[in-house]
């Protein structure tokens, strides 16, 4: 698996090889550009000297907020996103022994169960969970039965709706255009 989300080789390598980094990138993917969100885990790792669920869950909250705030910031909302990252990692420790991959591998779950597990994560609503499930299925080798159905429209073959569909610079632009169009349509609908 070789992801191409951020345009930064080191950040993409981390996302491609560290499931926790990918999960945190997805968590951070709100209110900032996708590239910024998914580059966040590399910044965190460089500033903390590592990236693992226990370290993140047990780091002093003020220290973690400072890690997120240090320029260039990990996120435009460093305090709240540091807190969400910490809550996510605490959840992984409590329920999965700190192993992010256990979300989609423990007990050989089907797509609906993986979606349920993702939706139970702090900071993951329905849409974010479906997008991450699609990312796992489309680019990370997830073969859980029914993952496409559970991911909904994000699981559709050939769609360009989300980070799950980014494989190069061209597909990144297609996803951006589709997101812009969807936002414009939603705004027009509200009138």
PDB file of C-alpha atoms in Angstrom:
ATOM      1  CA  UNK A   1       0.000   0.000   0.000  1.00  0.00           C
ATOM      2  CA  UNK A   2       1.384   3.383  -1.005  1.00  0.00           C
ATOM      3  CA  UNK A   3      -0.893   6.299  -0.240  1.00  0.00           C
ATOM      4  CA  UNK A   4      -0.588   9.652  -2.005  1.00  0.00           C
ATOM      5  CA  UNK A   5      -2.673  12.058   0.045  1.00  0.00           C
ATOM      6  CA  UNK A   6      -0.447  14.887   1.271  1.00  0.00           C
ATOM      7  CA  UNK A   7       2.017  15.561  -1.529  1.00  0.00           C
ATOM      8  CA  UNK A   8       4.793  15.084   1.057  1.00  0.00           C
ATOM      9  CA  UNK A   9       6.707  11.831   0.611  1.00  0.00           C
ATOM     10  CA  UNK A  10       7.575  11.388   4.296  1.00  0.00           C
ATOM     11  CA  UNK A  11       4.017  12.105   5.467  1.00  0.00           C
ATOM     12  CA  UNK A  12       2.545   9.743   2.862  1.00  0.00           C
ATOM     13  CA  UNK A  13       5.067   7.031   3.786  1.00  0.00           C
ATOM     14  CA  UNK A  14       3.994   7.283   7.431  1.00  0.00           C
ATOM     15  CA  UNK A  15       0.311   7.048   6.465  1.00  0.00           C
ATOM     16  CA  UNK A  16       1.095   4.047   4.262  1.00  0.00           C
ATOM     17  CA  UNK A  17       2.951   2.142   6.969  1.00  0.00           C
ATOM     18  CA  UNK A  18       1.333   3.181  10.263  1.00  0.00           C
ATOM     19  CA  UNK A  19      -2.397   2.488  10.686  1.00  0.00           C
ATOM     20  CA  UNK A  20      -2.581   4.750  13.756  1.00  0.00           C
ATOM     21  CA  UNK A  21      -1.169   7.629  11.711  1.00  0.00           C
ATOM     22  CA  UNK A  22      -3.800   7.035   9.050  1.00  0.00           C
ATOM     23  CA  UNK A  23      -6.574   6.922  11.653  1.00  0.00           C
ATOM     24  CA  UNK A  24      -5.345  10.152  13.260  1.00  0.00           C
ATOM     25  CA  UNK A  25      -5.096  11.800   9.839  1.00  0.00           C
ATOM     26  CA  UNK A  26      -8.742  10.919   9.237  1.00  0.00           C
ATOM     27  CA  UNK A  27      -9.685  12.284  12.653  1.00  0.00           C
ATOM     28  CA  UNK A  28      -7.953  15.575  11.833  1.00  0.00           C
ATOM     29  CA  UNK A  29      -9.676  15.838   8.436  1.00  0.00           C
ATOM     30  CA  UNK A  30     -12.155  18.583   9.236  1.00  0.00           C
ATOM     31  CA  UNK A  31     -11.999  22.354   8.890  1.00  0.00           C
ATOM     32  CA  UNK A  32      -8.585  22.113   7.179  1.00  0.00           C
ATOM     33  CA  UNK A  33      -7.314  20.959   3.792  1.00  0.00           C
ATOM     34  CA  UNK A  34      -6.975  17.186   3.459  1.00  0.00           C
ATOM     35  CA  UNK A  35      -3.233  17.510   2.925  1.00  0.00           C
ATOM     36  CA  UNK A  36      -2.869  19.463   6.175  1.00  0.00           C
ATOM     37  CA  UNK A  37      -4.935  16.964   8.129  1.00  0.00           C
ATOM     38  CA  UNK A  38      -3.110  13.904   6.857  1.00  0.00           C
ATOM     39  CA  UNK A  39       0.318  15.551   7.276  1.00  0.00           C
ATOM     40  CA  UNK A  40      -0.518  16.051  10.958  1.00  0.00           C
ATOM     41  CA  UNK A  41       0.586  12.612  12.184  1.00  0.00           C
ATOM     42  CA  UNK A  42       4.127  13.185  10.874  1.00  0.00           C
ATOM     43  CA  UNK A  43       4.327  16.522  12.726  1.00  0.00           C
ATOM     44  CA  UNK A  44       3.081  14.848  15.903  1.00  0.00           C
ATOM     45  CA  UNK A  45       5.595  12.008  15.588  1.00  0.00           C
ATOM     46  CA  UNK A  46       8.491  14.392  14.961  1.00  0.00           C
ATOM     47  CA  UNK A  47       7.558  16.598  17.924  1.00  0.00           C
ATOM     48  CA  UNK A  48       6.840  13.782  20.386  1.00  0.00           C
ATOM     49  CA  UNK A  49       9.594  11.442  19.203  1.00  0.00           C
ATOM     50  CA  UNK A  50       7.111   8.695  18.376  1.00  0.00           C
ATOM     51  CA  UNK A  51       3.530   7.947  17.476  1.00  0.00           C
ATOM     52  CA  UNK A  52       1.746   5.302  19.494  1.00  0.00           C
ATOM     53  CA  UNK A  53      -1.619   5.154  21.213  1.00  0.00           C
ATOM     54  CA  UNK A  54      -0.255   4.847  24.750  1.00  0.00           C
ATOM     55  CA  UNK A  55       2.095   7.822  24.426  1.00  0.00           C
ATOM     56  CA  UNK A  56      -0.619  10.009  22.932  1.00  0.00           C
ATOM     57  CA  UNK A  57      -3.239   8.925  25.477  1.00  0.00           C
ATOM     58  CA  UNK A  58      -0.906   9.523  28.421  1.00  0.00           C
ATOM     59  CA  UNK A  59       0.809  12.760  27.320  1.00  0.00           C
ATOM     60  CA  UNK A  60      -0.059  15.730  29.495  1.00  0.00           C
ATOM     61  CA  UNK A  61      -2.970  17.478  27.700  1.00  0.00           C
ATOM     62  CA  UNK A  62      -1.247  20.881  27.842  1.00  0.00           C
ATOM     63  CA  UNK A  63       1.918  19.390  26.354  1.00  0.00           C
ATOM     64  CA  UNK A  64      -0.064  17.732  23.568  1.00  0.00           C
ATOM     65  CA  UNK A  65      -1.887  20.989  22.824  1.00  0.00           C
ATOM     66  CA  UNK A  66       1.492  22.690  22.539  1.00  0.00           C
ATOM     67  CA  UNK A  67       2.639  19.953  20.134  1.00  0.00           C
ATOM     68  CA  UNK A  68      -0.432  20.712  18.009  1.00  0.00           C
ATOM     69  CA  UNK A  69       0.022  24.486  18.289  1.00  0.00           C
ATOM     70  CA  UNK A  70       3.754  24.702  17.440  1.00  0.00           C
ATOM     71  CA  UNK A  71       4.211  26.259  13.973  1.00  0.00           C
ATOM     72  CA  UNK A  72       3.452  24.927  11.521  1.00  0.00           C
ATOM     73  CA  UNK A  73       0.378  23.923  13.513  1.00  0.00           C
ATOM     74  CA  UNK A  74      -0.976  20.411  13.235  1.00  0.00           C
ATOM     75  CA  UNK A  75      -4.507  21.821  12.988  1.00  0.00           C
ATOM     76  CA  UNK A  76      -6.231  25.193  13.026  1.00  0.00           C
ATOM     77  CA  UNK A  77      -7.954  24.138  16.287  1.00  0.00           C
ATOM     78  CA  UNK A  78      -4.985  22.761  18.233  1.00  0.00           C
ATOM     79  CA  UNK A  79      -6.640  22.451  21.640  1.00  0.00           C
ATOM     80  CA  UNK A  80      -9.789  20.644  20.588  1.00  0.00           C
ATOM     81  CA  UNK A  81      -8.012  18.415  18.070  1.00  0.00           C
ATOM     82  CA  UNK A  82      -5.294  17.480  20.554  1.00  0.00           C
ATOM     83  CA  UNK A  83      -8.083  16.504  22.943  1.00  0.00           C
ATOM     84  CA  UNK A  84      -9.850  14.453  20.285  1.00  0.00           C
ATOM     85  CA  UNK A  85      -6.618  12.715  19.343  1.00  0.00           C
ATOM     86  CA  UNK A  86      -6.007  11.895  22.984  1.00  0.00           C
ATOM     87  CA  UNK A  87      -9.557  10.561  23.406  1.00  0.00           C
ATOM     88  CA  UNK A  88      -9.189   8.456  20.248  1.00  0.00           C
ATOM     89  CA  UNK A  89      -5.955   6.923  21.523  1.00  0.00           C
ATOM     90  CA  UNK A  90      -7.437   6.286  24.978  1.00  0.00           C
ATOM     91  CA  UNK A  91     -10.341   4.472  23.291  1.00  0.00           C
ATOM     92  CA  UNK A  92      -7.905   2.364  21.266  1.00  0.00           C
ATOM     93  CA  UNK A  93      -6.018   1.465  24.447  1.00  0.00           C
ATOM     94  CA  UNK A  94      -9.170   0.548  26.342  1.00  0.00           C
ATOM     95  CA  UNK A  95     -10.876  -1.460  23.608  1.00  0.00           C
ATOM     96  CA  UNK A  96      -8.113  -2.665  21.263  1.00  0.00           C
ATOM     97  CA  UNK A  97      -4.908  -2.756  23.306  1.00  0.00           C
ATOM     98  CA  UNK A  98      -3.701   0.347  21.456  1.00  0.00           C
ATOM     99  CA  UNK A  99      -3.722  -1.459  18.098  1.00  0.00           C
ATOM    100  CA  UNK A 100      -5.523   0.577  15.430  1.00  0.00           C
ATOM    101  CA  UNK A 101      -5.625  -2.382  13.018  1.00  0.00           C
ATOM    102  CA  UNK A 102      -7.690  -4.355  15.531  1.00  0.00           C
ATOM    103  CA  UNK A 103     -10.610  -2.100  14.587  1.00  0.00           C
ATOM    104  CA  UNK A 104     -10.846  -3.871  11.241  1.00  0.00           C
ATOM    105  CA  UNK A 105      -9.128  -7.202  11.968  1.00  0.00           C
ATOM    106  CA  UNK A 106     -10.056  -8.394  15.477  1.00  0.00           C
ATOM    107  CA  UNK A 107     -12.568 -11.216  15.238  1.00  0.00           C
ATOM    108  CA  UNK A 108     -12.670 -11.105  11.416  1.00  0.00           C
ATOM    109  CA  UNK A 109     -15.464  -8.495  11.271  1.00  0.00           C
ATOM    110  CA  UNK A 110     -17.660  -7.827   8.258  1.00  0.00           C
ATOM    111  CA  UNK A 111     -18.048  -4.341   6.774  1.00  0.00           C
ATOM    112  CA  UNK A 112     -21.049  -3.455   8.934  1.00  0.00           C
ATOM    113  CA  UNK A 113     -19.119  -4.354  12.101  1.00  0.00           C
ATOM    114  CA  UNK A 114     -16.052  -2.360  11.034  1.00  0.00           C
ATOM    115  CA  UNK A 115     -18.344   0.607  10.400  1.00  0.00           C
ATOM    116  CA  UNK A 116     -19.934   0.178  13.843  1.00  0.00           C
ATOM    117  CA  UNK A 117     -16.476   0.102  15.458  1.00  0.00           C
ATOM    118  CA  UNK A 118     -15.357   3.200  13.555  1.00  0.00           C
ATOM    119  CA  UNK A 119     -18.519   5.102  14.500  1.00  0.00           C
ATOM    120  CA  UNK A 120     -17.835   4.287  18.163  1.00  0.00           C
ATOM    121  CA  UNK A 121     -14.504   6.148  18.000  1.00  0.00           C
ATOM    122  CA  UNK A 122     -14.317   9.597  19.592  1.00  0.00           C
ATOM    123  CA  UNK A 123     -14.417  12.197  16.827  1.00  0.00           C
ATOM    124  CA  UNK A 124     -15.833   9.820  14.189  1.00  0.00           C
ATOM    125  CA  UNK A 125     -19.385  10.393  13.043  1.00  0.00           C
ATOM    126  CA  UNK A 126     -21.229   8.419  10.406  1.00  0.00           C
ATOM    127  CA  UNK A 127     -19.723  10.170   7.385  1.00  0.00           C
ATOM    128  CA  UNK A 128     -16.127  10.090   8.646  1.00  0.00           C
ATOM    129  CA  UNK A 129     -16.509   6.399   9.549  1.00  0.00           C
ATOM    130  CA  UNK A 130     -17.869   5.562   6.081  1.00  0.00           C
ATOM    131  CA  UNK A 131     -15.063   7.483   4.368  1.00  0.00           C
ATOM    132  CA  UNK A 132     -12.417   5.715   6.445  1.00  0.00           C
ATOM    133  CA  UNK A 133     -14.024   2.339   5.744  1.00  0.00           C
ATOM    134  CA  UNK A 134     -13.908   3.148   2.022  1.00  0.00           C
ATOM    135  CA  UNK A 135     -10.258   4.161   2.347  1.00  0.00           C
ATOM    136  CA  UNK A 136      -9.475   0.833   4.012  1.00  0.00           C
ATOM    137  CA  UNK A 137     -11.294  -1.092   1.294  1.00  0.00           C
ATOM    138  CA  UNK A 138     -10.147   0.861  -1.734  1.00  0.00           C
ATOM    139  CA  UNK A 139      -6.499   1.434  -0.829  1.00  0.00           C
ATOM    140  CA  UNK A 140      -5.481  -0.539   2.239  1.00  0.00           C
ATOM    141  CA  UNK A 141      -6.458  -4.075   1.320  1.00  0.00           C
ATOM    142  CA  UNK A 142      -9.507  -4.522   3.558  1.00  0.00           C
ATOM    143  CA  UNK A 143     -11.483  -7.487   2.268  1.00  0.00           C
ATOM    144  CA  UNK A 144     -14.201  -7.637   4.925  1.00  0.00           C
ATOM    145  CA  UNK A 145     -17.438  -8.909   3.445  1.00  0.00           C
ATOM    146  CA  UNK A 146     -19.865  -6.085   2.709  1.00  0.00           C
ATOM    147  CA  UNK A 147     -17.430  -3.217   3.188  1.00  0.00           C
ATOM    148  CA  UNK A 148     -18.595  -1.408   0.038  1.00  0.00           C
ATOM    149  CA  UNK A 149     -22.225  -1.576   1.102  1.00  0.00           C
ATOM    150  CA  UNK A 150     -21.365  -0.390   4.603  1.00  0.00           C
ATOM    151  CA  UNK A 151     -19.318   2.496   3.194  1.00  0.00           C
ATOM    152  CA  UNK A 152     -22.307   3.611   1.127  1.00  0.00           C
ATOM    153  CA  UNK A 153     -21.618   6.041  -1.733  1.00  0.00           C
ATOM    154  CA  UNK A 154     -17.989   6.352  -0.573  1.00  0.00           C
ATOM    155  CA  UNK A 155     -17.461   2.685  -1.423  1.00  0.00           C
ATOM    156  CA  UNK A 156     -18.616   3.009  -5.013  1.00  0.00           C
ATOM    157  CA  UNK A 157     -16.050   1.924  -7.576  1.00  0.00           C
ATOM    158  CA  UNK A 158     -14.608   4.877  -9.500  1.00  0.00           C
ATOM    159  CA  UNK A 159     -16.178   7.560  -7.331  1.00  0.00           C
ATOM    160  CA  UNK A 160     -14.235  10.708  -6.551  1.00  0.00           C
ATOM    161  CA  UNK A 161     -15.951  11.723  -3.328  1.00  0.00           C
ATOM    162  CA  UNK A 162     -13.321  11.558  -0.611  1.00  0.00           C
ATOM    163  CA  UNK A 163      -9.785  10.865   0.508  1.00  0.00           C
ATOM    164  CA  UNK A 164     -10.543   7.195  -0.167  1.00  0.00           C
ATOM    165  CA  UNK A 165     -10.352   7.990  -3.881  1.00  0.00           C
ATOM    166  CA  UNK A 166      -7.071   9.932  -3.960  1.00  0.00           C
ATOM    167  CA  UNK A 167      -4.341   7.996  -5.719  1.00  0.00           C
ATOM    168  CA  UNK A 168      -2.455  10.832  -7.425  1.00  0.00           C
ATOM    169  CA  UNK A 169      -2.524  14.587  -8.091  1.00  0.00           C
ATOM    170  CA  UNK A 170      -5.245  14.224 -10.724  1.00  0.00           C
ATOM    171  CA  UNK A 171      -7.627  12.308  -8.478  1.00  0.00           C
ATOM    172  CA  UNK A 172      -6.944  14.835  -5.693  1.00  0.00           C
ATOM    173  CA  UNK A 173      -8.196  17.605  -7.989  1.00  0.00           C
ATOM    174  CA  UNK A 174     -11.265  15.555  -8.946  1.00  0.00           C
ATOM    175  CA  UNK A 175     -12.108  14.977  -5.278  1.00  0.00           C
ATOM    176  CA  UNK A 176     -11.664  18.708  -4.558  1.00  0.00           C
ATOM    177  CA  UNK A 177     -13.994  19.659  -7.424  1.00  0.00           C
ATOM    178  CA  UNK A 178     -16.638  17.163  -6.328  1.00  0.00           C
ATOM    179  CA  UNK A 179     -16.461  18.430  -2.742  1.00  0.00           C
ATOM    180  CA  UNK A 180     -16.823  22.039  -3.925  1.00  0.00           C
ATOM    181  CA  UNK A 181     -19.800  21.121  -6.065  1.00  0.00           C
ATOM    182  CA  UNK A 182     -21.448  19.215  -3.196  1.00  0.00           C
ATOM    183  CA  UNK A 183     -20.963  22.167  -0.830  1.00  0.00           C
ATOM    184  CA  UNK A 184     -22.389  24.581  -3.400  1.00  0.00           C
ATOM    185  CA  UNK A 185     -25.401  22.327  -3.967  1.00  0.00           C
ATOM    186  CA  UNK A 186     -26.021  22.006  -0.218  1.00  0.00           C
ATOM    187  CA  UNK A 187     -25.751  25.777   0.194  1.00  0.00           C
ATOM    188  CA  UNK A 188     -28.154  26.409  -2.704  1.00  0.00           C
ATOM    189  CA  UNK A 189     -30.595  23.900  -1.229  1.00  0.00           C
ATOM    190  CA  UNK A 190     -30.660  25.818   2.065  1.00  0.00           C
ATOM    191  CA  UNK A 191     -31.413  28.945   0.024  1.00  0.00           C
TER     192      UNK A 191
END
